[in-house]
Tab-separated table of C-alpha atoms in Angstrom:
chain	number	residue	atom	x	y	z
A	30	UNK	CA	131.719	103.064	82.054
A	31	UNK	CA	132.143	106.812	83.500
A	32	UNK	CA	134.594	107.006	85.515
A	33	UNK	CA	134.562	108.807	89.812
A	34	UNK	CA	136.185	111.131	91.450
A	35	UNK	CA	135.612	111.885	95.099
A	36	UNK	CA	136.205	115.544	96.229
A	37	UNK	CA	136.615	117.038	99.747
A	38	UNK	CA	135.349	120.487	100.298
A	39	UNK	CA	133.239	120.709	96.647
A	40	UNK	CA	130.586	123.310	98.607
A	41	UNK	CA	132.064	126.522	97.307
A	42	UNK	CA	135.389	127.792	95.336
A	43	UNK	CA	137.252	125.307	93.601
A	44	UNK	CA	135.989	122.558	94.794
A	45	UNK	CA	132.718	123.352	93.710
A	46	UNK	CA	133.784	124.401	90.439
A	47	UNK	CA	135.758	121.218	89.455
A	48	UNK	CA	132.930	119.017	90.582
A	49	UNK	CA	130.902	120.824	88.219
A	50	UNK	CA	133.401	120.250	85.118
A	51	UNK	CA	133.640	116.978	86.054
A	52	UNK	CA	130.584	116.430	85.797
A	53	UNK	CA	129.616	118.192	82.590
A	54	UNK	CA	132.470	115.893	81.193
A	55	UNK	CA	130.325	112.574	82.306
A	56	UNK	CA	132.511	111.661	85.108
A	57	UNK	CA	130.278	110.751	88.270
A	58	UNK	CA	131.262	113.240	91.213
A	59	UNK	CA	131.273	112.755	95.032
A	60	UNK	CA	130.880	115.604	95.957
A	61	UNK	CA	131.781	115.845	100.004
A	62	UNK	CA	131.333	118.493	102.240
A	63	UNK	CA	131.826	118.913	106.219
A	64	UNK	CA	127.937	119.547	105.682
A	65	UNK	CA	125.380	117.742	103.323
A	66	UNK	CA	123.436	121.582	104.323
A	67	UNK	CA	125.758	123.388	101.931
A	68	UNK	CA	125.318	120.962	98.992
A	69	UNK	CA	122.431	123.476	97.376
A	70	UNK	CA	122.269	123.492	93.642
A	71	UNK	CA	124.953	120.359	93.495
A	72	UNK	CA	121.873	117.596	95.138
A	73	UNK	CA	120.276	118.548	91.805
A	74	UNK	CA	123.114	118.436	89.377
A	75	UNK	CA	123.717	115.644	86.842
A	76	UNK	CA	126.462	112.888	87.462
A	77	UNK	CA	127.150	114.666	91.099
A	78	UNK	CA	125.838	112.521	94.448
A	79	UNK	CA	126.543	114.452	97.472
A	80	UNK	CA	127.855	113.103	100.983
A	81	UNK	CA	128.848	114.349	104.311
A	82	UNK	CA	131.889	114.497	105.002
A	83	UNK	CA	134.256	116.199	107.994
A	84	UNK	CA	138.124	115.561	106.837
A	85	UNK	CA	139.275	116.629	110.457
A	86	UNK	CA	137.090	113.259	112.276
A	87	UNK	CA	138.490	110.415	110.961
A	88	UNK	CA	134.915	108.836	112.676
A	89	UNK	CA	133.106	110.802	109.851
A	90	UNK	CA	135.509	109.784	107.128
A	91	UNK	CA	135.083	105.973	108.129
A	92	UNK	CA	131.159	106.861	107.537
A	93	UNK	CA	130.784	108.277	104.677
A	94	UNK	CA	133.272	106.245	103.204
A	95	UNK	CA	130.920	102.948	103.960
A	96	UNK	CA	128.274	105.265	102.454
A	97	UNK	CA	129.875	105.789	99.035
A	98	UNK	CA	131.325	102.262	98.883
A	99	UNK	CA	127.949	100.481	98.984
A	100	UNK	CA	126.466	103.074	96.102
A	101	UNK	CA	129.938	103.847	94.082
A	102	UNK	CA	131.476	100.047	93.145
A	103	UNK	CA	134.899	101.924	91.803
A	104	UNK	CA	136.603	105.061	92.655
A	105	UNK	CA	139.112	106.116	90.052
A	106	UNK	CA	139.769	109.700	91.978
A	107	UNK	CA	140.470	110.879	95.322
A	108	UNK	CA	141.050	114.755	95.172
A	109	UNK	CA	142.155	116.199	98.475
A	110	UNK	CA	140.348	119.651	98.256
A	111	UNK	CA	139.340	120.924	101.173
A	112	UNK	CA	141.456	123.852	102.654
A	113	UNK	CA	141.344	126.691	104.469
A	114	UNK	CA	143.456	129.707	105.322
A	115	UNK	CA	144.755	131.815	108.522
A	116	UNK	CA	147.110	134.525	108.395
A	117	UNK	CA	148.196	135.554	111.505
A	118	UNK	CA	151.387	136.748	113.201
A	119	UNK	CA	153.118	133.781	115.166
A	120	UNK	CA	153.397	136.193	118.662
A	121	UNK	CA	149.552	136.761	117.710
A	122	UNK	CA	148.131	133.118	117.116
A	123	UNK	CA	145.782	131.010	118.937
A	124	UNK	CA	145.812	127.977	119.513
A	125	UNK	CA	142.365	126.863	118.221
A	126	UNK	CA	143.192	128.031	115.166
A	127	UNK	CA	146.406	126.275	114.243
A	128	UNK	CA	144.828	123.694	115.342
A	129	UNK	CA	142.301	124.127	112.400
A	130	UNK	CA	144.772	125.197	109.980
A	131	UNK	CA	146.810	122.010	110.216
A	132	UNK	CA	143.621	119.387	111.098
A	133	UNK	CA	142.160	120.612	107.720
A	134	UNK	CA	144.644	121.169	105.305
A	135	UNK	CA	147.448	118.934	106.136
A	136	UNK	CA	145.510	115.663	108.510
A	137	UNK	CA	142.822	116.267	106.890
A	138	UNK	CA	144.498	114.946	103.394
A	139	UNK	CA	146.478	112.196	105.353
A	140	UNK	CA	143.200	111.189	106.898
A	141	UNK	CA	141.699	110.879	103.765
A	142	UNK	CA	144.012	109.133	101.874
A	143	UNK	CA	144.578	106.824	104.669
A	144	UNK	CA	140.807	105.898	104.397
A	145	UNK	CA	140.791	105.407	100.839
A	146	UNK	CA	144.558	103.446	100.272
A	147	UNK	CA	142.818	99.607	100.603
A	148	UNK	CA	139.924	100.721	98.089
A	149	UNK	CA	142.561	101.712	95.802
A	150	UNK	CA	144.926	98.879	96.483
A	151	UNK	CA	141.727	96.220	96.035
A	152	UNK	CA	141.142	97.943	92.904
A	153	UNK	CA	144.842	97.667	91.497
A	154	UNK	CA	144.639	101.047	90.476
A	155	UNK	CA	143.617	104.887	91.999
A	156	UNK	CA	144.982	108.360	92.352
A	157	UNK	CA	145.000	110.766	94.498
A	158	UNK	CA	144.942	114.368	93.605
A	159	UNK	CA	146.368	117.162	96.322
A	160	UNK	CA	145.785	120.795	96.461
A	161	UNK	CA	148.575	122.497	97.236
A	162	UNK	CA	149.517	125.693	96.875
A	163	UNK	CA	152.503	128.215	95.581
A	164	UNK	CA	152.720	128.470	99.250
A	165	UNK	CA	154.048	124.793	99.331
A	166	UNK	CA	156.816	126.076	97.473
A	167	UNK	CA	157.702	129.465	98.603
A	168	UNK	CA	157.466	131.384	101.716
A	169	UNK	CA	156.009	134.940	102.096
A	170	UNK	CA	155.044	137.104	105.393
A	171	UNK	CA	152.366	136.119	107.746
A	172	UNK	CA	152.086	132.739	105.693
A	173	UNK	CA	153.947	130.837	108.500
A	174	UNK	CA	150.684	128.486	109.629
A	175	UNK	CA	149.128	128.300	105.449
A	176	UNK	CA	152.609	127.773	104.094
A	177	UNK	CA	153.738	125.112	106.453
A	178	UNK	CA	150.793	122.978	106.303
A	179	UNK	CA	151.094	123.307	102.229
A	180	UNK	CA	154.683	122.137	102.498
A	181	UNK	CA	153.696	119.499	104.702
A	182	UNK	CA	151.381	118.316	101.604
A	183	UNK	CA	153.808	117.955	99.684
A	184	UNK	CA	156.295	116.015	101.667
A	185	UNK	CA	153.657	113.661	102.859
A	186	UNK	CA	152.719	113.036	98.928
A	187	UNK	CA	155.634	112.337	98.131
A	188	UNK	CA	156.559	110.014	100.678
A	189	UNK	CA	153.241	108.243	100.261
A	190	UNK	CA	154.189	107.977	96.388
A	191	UNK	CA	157.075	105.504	97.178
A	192	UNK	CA	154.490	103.378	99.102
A	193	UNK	CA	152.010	102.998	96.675
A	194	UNK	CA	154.174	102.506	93.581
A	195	UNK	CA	153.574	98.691	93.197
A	196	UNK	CA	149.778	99.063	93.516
A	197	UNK	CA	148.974	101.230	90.624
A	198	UNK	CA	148.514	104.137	92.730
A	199	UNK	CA	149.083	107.616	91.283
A	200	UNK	CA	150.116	110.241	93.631
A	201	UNK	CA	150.032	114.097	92.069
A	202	UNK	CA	150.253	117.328	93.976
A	203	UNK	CA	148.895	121.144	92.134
A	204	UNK	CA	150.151	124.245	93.347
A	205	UNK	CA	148.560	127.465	91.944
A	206	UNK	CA	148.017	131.176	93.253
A	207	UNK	CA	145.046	132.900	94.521
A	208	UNK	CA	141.921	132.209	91.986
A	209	UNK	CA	139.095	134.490	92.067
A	210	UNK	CA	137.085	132.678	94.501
A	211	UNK	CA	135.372	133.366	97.937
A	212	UNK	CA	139.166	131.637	99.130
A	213	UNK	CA	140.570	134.929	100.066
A	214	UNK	CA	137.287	136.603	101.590
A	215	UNK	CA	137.046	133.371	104.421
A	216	UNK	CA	140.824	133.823	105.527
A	217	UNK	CA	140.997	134.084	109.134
A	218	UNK	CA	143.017	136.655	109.836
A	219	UNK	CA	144.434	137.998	113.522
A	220	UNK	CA	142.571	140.689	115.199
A	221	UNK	CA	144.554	144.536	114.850
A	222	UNK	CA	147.202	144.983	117.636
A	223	UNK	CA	148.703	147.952	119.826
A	224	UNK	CA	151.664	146.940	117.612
A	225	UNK	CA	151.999	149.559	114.592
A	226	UNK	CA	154.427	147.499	112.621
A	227	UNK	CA	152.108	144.499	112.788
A	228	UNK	CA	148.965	146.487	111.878
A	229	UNK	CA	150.624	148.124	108.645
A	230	UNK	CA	152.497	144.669	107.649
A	231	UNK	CA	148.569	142.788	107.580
A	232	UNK	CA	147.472	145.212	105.713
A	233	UNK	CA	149.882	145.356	103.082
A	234	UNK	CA	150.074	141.963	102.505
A	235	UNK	CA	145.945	141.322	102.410
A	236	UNK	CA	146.047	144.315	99.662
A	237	UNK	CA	149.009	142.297	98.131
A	238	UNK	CA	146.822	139.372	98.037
A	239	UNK	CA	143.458	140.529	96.977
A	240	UNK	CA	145.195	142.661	94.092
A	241	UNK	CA	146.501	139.402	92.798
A	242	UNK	CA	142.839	137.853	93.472
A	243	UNK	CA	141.425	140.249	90.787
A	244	UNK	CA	143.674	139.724	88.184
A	245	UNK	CA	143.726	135.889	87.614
A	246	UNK	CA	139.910	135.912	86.293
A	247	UNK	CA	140.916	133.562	84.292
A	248	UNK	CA	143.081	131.056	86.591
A	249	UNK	CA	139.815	128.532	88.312
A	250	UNK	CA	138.997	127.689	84.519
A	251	UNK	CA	142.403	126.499	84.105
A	252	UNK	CA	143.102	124.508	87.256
A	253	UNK	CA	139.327	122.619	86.858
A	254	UNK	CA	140.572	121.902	83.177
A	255	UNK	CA	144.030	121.184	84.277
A	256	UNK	CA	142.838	119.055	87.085
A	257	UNK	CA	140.484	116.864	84.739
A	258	UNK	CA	143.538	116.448	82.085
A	259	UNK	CA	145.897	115.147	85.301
A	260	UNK	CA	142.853	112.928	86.623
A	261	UNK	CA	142.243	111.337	82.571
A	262	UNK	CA	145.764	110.863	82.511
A	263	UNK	CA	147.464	109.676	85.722
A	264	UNK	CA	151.444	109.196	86.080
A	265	UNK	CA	152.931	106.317	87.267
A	266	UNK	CA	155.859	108.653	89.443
A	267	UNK	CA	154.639	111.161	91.682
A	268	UNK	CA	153.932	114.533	90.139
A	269	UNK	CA	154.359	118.392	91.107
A	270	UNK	CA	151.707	120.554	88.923
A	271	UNK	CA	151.939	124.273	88.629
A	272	UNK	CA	149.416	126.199	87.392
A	273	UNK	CA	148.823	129.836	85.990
A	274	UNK	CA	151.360	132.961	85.737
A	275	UNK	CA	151.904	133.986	89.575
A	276	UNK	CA	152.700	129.752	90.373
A	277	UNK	CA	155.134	129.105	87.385
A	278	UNK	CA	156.945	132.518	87.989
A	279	UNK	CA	157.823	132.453	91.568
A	280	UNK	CA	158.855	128.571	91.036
A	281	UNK	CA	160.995	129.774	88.330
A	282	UNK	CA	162.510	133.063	90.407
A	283	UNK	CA	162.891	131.015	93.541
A	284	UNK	CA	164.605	128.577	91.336
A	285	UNK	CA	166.682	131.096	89.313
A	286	UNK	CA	167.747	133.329	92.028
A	287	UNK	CA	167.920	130.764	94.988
A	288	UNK	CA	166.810	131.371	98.659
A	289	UNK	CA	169.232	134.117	99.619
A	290	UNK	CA	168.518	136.617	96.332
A	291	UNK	CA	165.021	135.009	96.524
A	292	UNK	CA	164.680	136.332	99.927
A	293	UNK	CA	166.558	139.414	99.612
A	294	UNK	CA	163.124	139.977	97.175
A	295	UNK	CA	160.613	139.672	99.135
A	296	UNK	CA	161.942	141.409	102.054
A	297	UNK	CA	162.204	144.539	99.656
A	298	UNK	CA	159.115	144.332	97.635
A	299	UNK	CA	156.853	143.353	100.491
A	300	UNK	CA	158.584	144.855	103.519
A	301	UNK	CA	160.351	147.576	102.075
A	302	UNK	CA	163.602	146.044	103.231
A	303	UNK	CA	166.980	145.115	101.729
């Protein structure tokens, strides 16, 4: 019997991407999307059924969760995908958009996971998958909305873990850096100020950012394979995943030179600062 995953936000990037190895590697993939409009070339695709789904409305989730229960009899995977990115200084944010920032990527996974905790627990067995982010792990400039909601993922996985141990519920989180995808482009990002320091500090860090886009061409082939290994073979304990060069070496800097050296390293090779 082929096994299911359900992911949120499988329109574009990642998401997209993994639903597609998935489903070249005969699982059957829900794809979900805050729109069944973007679905495109995935309606058509082999093993790949596509609902609508809006992470931030838990009315929506509660629908197209009915939906895929009365066509899907098991789900073996729940991978919390969707995400989305704002980088903005704090004396500069608005309020709509934090709200966005946190409602997707950080309620939006406890939403989800809420939703799907009985179908898992009525099965005996389940996982859920969470995108995180290097960001959950280290903190950079103008990262203070991304990289707290990413932290917040992985706090509320592991909590959750301890719940869900006697039900044969896996709980994993992934943290990687920026893959080459449209991720990056779709950032909201604060508008320029009258404030020169401001200006020149966005700017540096976007260039930061997109330079380390270009290099990893070959980092989304390696989290959609790394993802389907961690999906085929689920832990018991929760899990922290790291994935490609940039992840593993600031976890192992931040680990080797500790927050104040750590710190002292970033404010020099970003800010120009000792």
């Amino acid at each position: 019997m082929k096994k299911t995953i359900l992911i949120t936000g499988a329109s574009s990037g990642i998401g997209k991407e993994t639903t597609l190895y998935f489903a070249k590697n005969n699982w059957n993939v829900i794809a979900t999307m805050i729109s069944i409009d973007l679905a495109e070339d995935l309606a058509t695709t082999a093993n790949v059924f596509c609902y609508e789904l809006d992470v931030t409305s838990s009315d929506s989730i509660t629908k197209a969760k009915d939906k895929i229960l009365n066509n899907h009899k098991t789900i073996n995977v729940v991978l919390n995908n969707a995400g989305l990115g704002y980088r903005s200084f704090v004396e500069l944010s608005e309020d709509n958009k934090i709200d966005n920032i946190v409602n997707v990527n950080w309620l939006g996974a406890v939403k989800v996971c809420r939703a799907f905790i009985p179908v898992f627990r009525e099965q005996n067995f389940g996982q859920f998958i969470t995108i995180s982010s290097i960001a959950g792990l280290v903190n950079l400039p103008l990262g203070s909305f991304y990289h707290s909601t990413k932290q917040a993922v992985e706090s509320f996985s592991e909590c959750m873990a301890y719940e869900l141990l006697d039900f044969n519920i896996s709980v994993s989180t992934v943290q990687f850096g920026n893959a080459p995808t449209s991720f990056q482009l779709n950032v909201t990002k604060c508008n320029a100020t009258e404030i020169d320091s401001y200006n020149k500090l966005m700017d540096k860090v976007t260039a930061i950012l997109h330079k380390k886009t270009k290099k990893n061409t070959n980092l989304t082939p390696i989290i959609t394979k790394t993802l389907f290994n961690i999906a085929e073979n689920p832990k018991k304990k929760f899990k922290r995943y790291t994935i490609g060069f940039d992840a593993n070496f600031m976890s192992f800097i931040r680990r080797l030179l500790g927050y104040k050296l750590f710190n002292s390293l970033i404010r020099k090779s970003v800010l120009g600062h000792f």
